[in-house]
Short mmCIF file of C-alpha atoms and ligand atoms in Angstrom, two decimals:
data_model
loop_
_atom_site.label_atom_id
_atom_site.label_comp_id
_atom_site.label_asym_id
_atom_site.label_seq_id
_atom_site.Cartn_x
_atom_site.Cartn_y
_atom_site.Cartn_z
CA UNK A 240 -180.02 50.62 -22.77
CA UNK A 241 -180.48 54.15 -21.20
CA UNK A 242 -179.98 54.34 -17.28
CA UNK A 243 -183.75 54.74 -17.00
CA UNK A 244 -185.08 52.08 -19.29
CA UNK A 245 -182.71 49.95 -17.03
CA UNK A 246 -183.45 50.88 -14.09
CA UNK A 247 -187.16 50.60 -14.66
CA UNK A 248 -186.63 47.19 -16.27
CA UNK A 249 -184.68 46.23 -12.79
CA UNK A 250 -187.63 47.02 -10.54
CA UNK A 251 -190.23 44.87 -13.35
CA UNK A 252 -187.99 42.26 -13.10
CA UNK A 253 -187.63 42.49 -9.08
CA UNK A 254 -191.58 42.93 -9.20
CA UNK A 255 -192.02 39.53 -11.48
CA UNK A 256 -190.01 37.64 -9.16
CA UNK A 257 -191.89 38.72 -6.12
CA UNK A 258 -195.38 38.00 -7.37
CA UNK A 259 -194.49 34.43 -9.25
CA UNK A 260 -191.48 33.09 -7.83
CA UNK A 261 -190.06 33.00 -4.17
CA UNK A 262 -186.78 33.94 -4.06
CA UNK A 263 -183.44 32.37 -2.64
CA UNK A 264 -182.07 34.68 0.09
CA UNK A 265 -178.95 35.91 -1.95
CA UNK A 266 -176.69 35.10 1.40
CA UNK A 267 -178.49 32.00 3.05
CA UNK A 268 -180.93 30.62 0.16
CA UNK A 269 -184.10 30.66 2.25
CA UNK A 270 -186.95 31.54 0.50
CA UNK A 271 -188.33 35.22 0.23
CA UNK A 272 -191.72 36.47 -0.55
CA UNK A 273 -190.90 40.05 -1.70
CA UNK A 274 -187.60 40.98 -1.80
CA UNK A 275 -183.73 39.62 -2.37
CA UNK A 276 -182.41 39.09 1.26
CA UNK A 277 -184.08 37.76 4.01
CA UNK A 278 -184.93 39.11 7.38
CA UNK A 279 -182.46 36.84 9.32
CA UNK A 280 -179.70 38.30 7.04
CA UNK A 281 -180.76 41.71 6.95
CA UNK A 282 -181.18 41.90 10.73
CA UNK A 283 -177.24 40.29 10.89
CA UNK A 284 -176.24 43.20 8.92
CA UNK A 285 -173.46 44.83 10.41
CA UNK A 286 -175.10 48.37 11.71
CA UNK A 287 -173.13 51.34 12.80
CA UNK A 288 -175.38 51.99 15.92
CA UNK A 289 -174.17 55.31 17.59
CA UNK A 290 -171.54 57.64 15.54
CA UNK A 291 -169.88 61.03 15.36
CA UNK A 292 -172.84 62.88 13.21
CA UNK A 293 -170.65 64.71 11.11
CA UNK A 294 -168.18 61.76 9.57
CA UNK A 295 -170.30 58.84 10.62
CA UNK A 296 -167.25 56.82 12.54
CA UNK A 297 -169.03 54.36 15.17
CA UNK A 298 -168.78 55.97 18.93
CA UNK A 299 -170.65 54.58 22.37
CA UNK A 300 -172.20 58.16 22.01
CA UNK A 301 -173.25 60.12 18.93
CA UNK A 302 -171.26 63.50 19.54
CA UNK A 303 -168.65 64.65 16.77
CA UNK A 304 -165.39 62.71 17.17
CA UNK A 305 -161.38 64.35 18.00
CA UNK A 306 -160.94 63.76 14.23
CA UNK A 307 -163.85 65.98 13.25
CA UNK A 308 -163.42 68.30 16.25
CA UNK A 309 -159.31 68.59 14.98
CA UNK A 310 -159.58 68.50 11.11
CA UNK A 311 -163.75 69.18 10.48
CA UNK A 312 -164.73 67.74 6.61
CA UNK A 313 -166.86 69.76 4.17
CA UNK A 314 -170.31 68.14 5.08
CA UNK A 315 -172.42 69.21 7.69
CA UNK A 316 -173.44 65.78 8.62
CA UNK A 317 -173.28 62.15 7.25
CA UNK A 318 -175.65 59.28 7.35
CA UNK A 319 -174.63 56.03 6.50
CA UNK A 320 -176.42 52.84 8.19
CA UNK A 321 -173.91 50.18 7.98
CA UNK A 322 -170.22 49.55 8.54
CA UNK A 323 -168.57 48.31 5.16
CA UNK A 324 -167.90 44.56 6.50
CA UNK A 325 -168.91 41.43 4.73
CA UNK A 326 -171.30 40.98 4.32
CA UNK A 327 -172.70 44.60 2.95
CA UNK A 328 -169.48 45.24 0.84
CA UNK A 329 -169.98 41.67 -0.81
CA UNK A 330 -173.60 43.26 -2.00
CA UNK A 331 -172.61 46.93 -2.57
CA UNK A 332 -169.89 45.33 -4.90
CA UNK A 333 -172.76 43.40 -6.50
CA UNK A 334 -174.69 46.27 -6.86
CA UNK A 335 -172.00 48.94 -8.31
CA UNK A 336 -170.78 46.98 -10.44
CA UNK A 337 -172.86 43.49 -11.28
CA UNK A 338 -176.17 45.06 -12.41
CA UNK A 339 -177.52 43.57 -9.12
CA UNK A 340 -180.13 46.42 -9.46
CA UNK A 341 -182.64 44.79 -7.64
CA UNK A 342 -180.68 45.54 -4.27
CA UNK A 343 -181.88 49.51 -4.78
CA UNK A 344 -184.87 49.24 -3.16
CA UNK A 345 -183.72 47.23 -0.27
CA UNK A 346 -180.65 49.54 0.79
CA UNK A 347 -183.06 52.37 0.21
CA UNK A 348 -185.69 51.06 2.47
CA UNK A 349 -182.69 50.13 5.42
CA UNK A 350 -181.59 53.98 4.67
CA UNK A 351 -185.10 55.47 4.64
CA UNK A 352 -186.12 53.61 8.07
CA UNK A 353 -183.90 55.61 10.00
CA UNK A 354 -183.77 58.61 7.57
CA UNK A 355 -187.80 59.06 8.26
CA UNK A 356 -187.59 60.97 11.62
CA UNK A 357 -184.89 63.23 11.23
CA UNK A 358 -185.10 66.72 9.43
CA UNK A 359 -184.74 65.83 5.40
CA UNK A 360 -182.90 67.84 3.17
CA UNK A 361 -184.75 69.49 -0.01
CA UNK A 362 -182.83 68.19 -2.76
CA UNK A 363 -181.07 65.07 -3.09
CA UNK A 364 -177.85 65.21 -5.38
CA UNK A 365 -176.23 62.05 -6.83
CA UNK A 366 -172.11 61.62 -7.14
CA UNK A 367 -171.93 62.07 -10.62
CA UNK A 368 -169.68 59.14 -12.50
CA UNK A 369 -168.02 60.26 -15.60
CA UNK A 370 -169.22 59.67 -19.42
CA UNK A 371 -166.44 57.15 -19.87
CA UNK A 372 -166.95 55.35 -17.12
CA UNK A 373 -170.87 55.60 -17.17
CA UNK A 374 -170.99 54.18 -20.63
CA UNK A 375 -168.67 51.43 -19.34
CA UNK A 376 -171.37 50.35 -16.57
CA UNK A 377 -174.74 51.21 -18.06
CA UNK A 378 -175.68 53.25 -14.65
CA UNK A 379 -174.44 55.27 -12.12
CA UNK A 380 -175.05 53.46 -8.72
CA UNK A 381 -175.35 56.34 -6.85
CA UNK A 382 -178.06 57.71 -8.89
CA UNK A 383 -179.92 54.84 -8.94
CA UNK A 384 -180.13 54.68 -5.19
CA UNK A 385 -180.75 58.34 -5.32
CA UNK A 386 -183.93 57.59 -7.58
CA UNK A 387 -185.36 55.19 -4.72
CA UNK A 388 -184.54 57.17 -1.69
CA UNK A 389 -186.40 60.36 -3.16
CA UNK A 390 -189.57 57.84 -4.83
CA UNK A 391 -189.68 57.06 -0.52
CA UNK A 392 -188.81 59.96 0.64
CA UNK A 393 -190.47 62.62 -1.59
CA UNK A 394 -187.84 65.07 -2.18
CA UNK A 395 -186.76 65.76 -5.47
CA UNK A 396 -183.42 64.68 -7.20
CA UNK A 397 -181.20 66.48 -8.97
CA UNK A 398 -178.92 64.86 -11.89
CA UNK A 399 -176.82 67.64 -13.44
CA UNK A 400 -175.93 69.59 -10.30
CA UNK A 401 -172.73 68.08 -10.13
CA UNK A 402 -170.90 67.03 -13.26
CA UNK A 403 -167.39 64.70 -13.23
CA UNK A 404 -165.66 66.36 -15.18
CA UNK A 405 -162.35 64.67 -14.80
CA UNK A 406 -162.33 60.63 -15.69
CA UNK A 407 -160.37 59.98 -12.31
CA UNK A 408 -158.37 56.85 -11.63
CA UNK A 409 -160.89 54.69 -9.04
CA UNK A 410 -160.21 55.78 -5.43
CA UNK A 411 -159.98 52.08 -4.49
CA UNK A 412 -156.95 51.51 -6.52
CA UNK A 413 -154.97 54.06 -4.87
CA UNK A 414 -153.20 54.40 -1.52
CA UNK A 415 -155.32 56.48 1.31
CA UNK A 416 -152.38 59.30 1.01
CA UNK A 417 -152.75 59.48 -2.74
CA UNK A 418 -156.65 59.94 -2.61
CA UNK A 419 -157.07 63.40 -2.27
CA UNK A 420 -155.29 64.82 -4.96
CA UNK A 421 -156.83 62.20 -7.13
CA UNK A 422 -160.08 64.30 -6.68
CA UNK A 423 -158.88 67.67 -7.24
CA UNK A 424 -161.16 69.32 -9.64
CA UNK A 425 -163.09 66.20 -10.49
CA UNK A 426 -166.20 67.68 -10.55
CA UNK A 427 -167.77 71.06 -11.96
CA UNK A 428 -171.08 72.32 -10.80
CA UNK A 429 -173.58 73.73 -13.04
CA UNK A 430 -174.96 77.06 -11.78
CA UNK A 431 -178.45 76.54 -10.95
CA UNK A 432 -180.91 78.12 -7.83
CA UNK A 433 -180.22 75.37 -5.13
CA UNK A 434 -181.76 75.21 -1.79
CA UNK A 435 -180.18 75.68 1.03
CA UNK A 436 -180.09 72.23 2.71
CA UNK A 437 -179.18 69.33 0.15
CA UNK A 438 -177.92 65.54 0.69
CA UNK A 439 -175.30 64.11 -1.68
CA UNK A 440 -175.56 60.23 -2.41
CA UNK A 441 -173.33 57.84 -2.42
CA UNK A 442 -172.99 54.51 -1.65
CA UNK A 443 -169.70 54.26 0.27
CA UNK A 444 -167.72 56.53 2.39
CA UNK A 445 -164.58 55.95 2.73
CA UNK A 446 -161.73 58.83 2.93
CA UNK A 447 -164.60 61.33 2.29
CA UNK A 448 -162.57 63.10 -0.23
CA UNK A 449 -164.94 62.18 -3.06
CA UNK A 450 -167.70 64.22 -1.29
CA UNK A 451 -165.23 66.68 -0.09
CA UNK A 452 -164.40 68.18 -3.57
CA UNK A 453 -168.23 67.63 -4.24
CA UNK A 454 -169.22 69.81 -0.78
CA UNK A 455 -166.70 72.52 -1.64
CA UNK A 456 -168.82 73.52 -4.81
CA UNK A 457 -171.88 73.63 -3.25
CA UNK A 458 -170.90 75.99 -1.03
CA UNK A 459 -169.17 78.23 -3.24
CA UNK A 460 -173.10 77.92 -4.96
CA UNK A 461 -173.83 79.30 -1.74
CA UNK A 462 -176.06 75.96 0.00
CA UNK A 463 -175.63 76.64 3.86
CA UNK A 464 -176.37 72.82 4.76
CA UNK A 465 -174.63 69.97 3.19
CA UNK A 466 -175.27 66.19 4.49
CA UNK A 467 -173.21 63.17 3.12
CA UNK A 468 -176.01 60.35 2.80
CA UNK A 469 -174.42 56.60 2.14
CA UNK A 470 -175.32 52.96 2.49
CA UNK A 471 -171.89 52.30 4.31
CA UNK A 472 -168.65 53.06 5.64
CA UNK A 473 -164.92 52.03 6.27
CA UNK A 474 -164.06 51.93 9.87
CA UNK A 475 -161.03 53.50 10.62
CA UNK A 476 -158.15 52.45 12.25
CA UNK A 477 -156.47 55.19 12.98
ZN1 ZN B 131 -180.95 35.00 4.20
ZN1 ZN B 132 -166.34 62.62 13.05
#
């Protein structure tokens, strides 16, 4: 089925459930009135409070952090609301890779809370998956979440910015010091008039070097302001 006729069919689905059927909490059971997680669970969530703006790494203040100040990364500024613990991985996994489609909506509206007073970018631009591994999956995650956040948020989306252009191995199923030169060249960017502030989408971020190779094009397409939006992060330990 076509990542649209899915995706569409996901939010029927989610819609059905919500106006027939309460729904078990997917983590406690409870029942729900209008969406897949409850507010107990949601509110137990493990939240990354205050953090460097530009990587996202949990501080007691939000100022940028001796990593960023010694060895900056390609994005302006990331956003991600949670820190990728259990539970939240435990649902990102069901929702990258289990069809769990329904959970769009409600990472988008966590994301889109504390997006809604800050300065928004004008275009939003998915991580691109490649062919091979897009047919595998029937969607791209990241799109998908891109899809809800601009629905709420109003800004457009863009789906052939970016392009993978490389079928790389998954950076999960490499060492941290390998990760990086997995992405080199992964991506191409099609030449197109792009404004000057964008947000790429993702749903985790971990070494950042996905987004890296996917910041350096845009600004070689000359965009002046690049944010990093995702629904988590790894903490590091470093
Ligand atoms: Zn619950
Ligand atoms: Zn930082």
């Amino acid at each position: 089925m076509a990542m649209d006729g899915l995706s569409k069919l996901a939010h029927r689905v989610a819609r059905l459930y919500s106006n027939l059927l309460p729904i078990p909490c997917l983590l406690c059971g409870v029942h729900c009135k209008t969406q897949p997680l409850c507010a107990d669970c949601i509110n137990d969530f493990p939240k990354l409070g205050d953090c460097c703006p530009r990587c996202a790494t949990p501080l007691t203040v939000a100022v940028q952090c001796g990593h960023c100040l010694n060895q900056p990364p390609e994005q302006d500024k990331s956003f991600s609301v949670f820190a990728y613990l259990s539970p939240i991985d435990r649902l990102i996994a069901d929702f990258k890779y289990h069809d769990k489609l329904y959970l769009t909506d409600v990472f988008a509206d966590l994301m889109v809370e504390q997006l809604k007073h800050k300065t928004l970018p004008e275009l939003l631009i998915p991580i691109p998956l490649h062919r091979r591994r897009l047919r595998q999956r029937g969607y791209n995650q990241a799109l998908e979440l891109a899809k809800s956040l601009s629905r709420k948020l109003g800004i457009p989306i863009s789906k052939d910015t970016l392009v993978r252009s490389r079928d790389t191995v998954p950076q999960a199923s490499l060492p941290y010091d390998q990760r990086k030169h997995n992405m080199r060249r992964a991506f191409n960017v099609n030449p197109s008039s792009l404004p000057q502030h964008v947000a790429l989408i993702d749903d985790v971020l971990t070494t950042g070097h996905t987004a890296n190779a996917a910041v350096k094009l845009l600004r070689q397409e000359g965009v002046s302001s690049i944010e990093l939006w995702t629904i988590a992060r790894t903490i590091r330990h470093d």
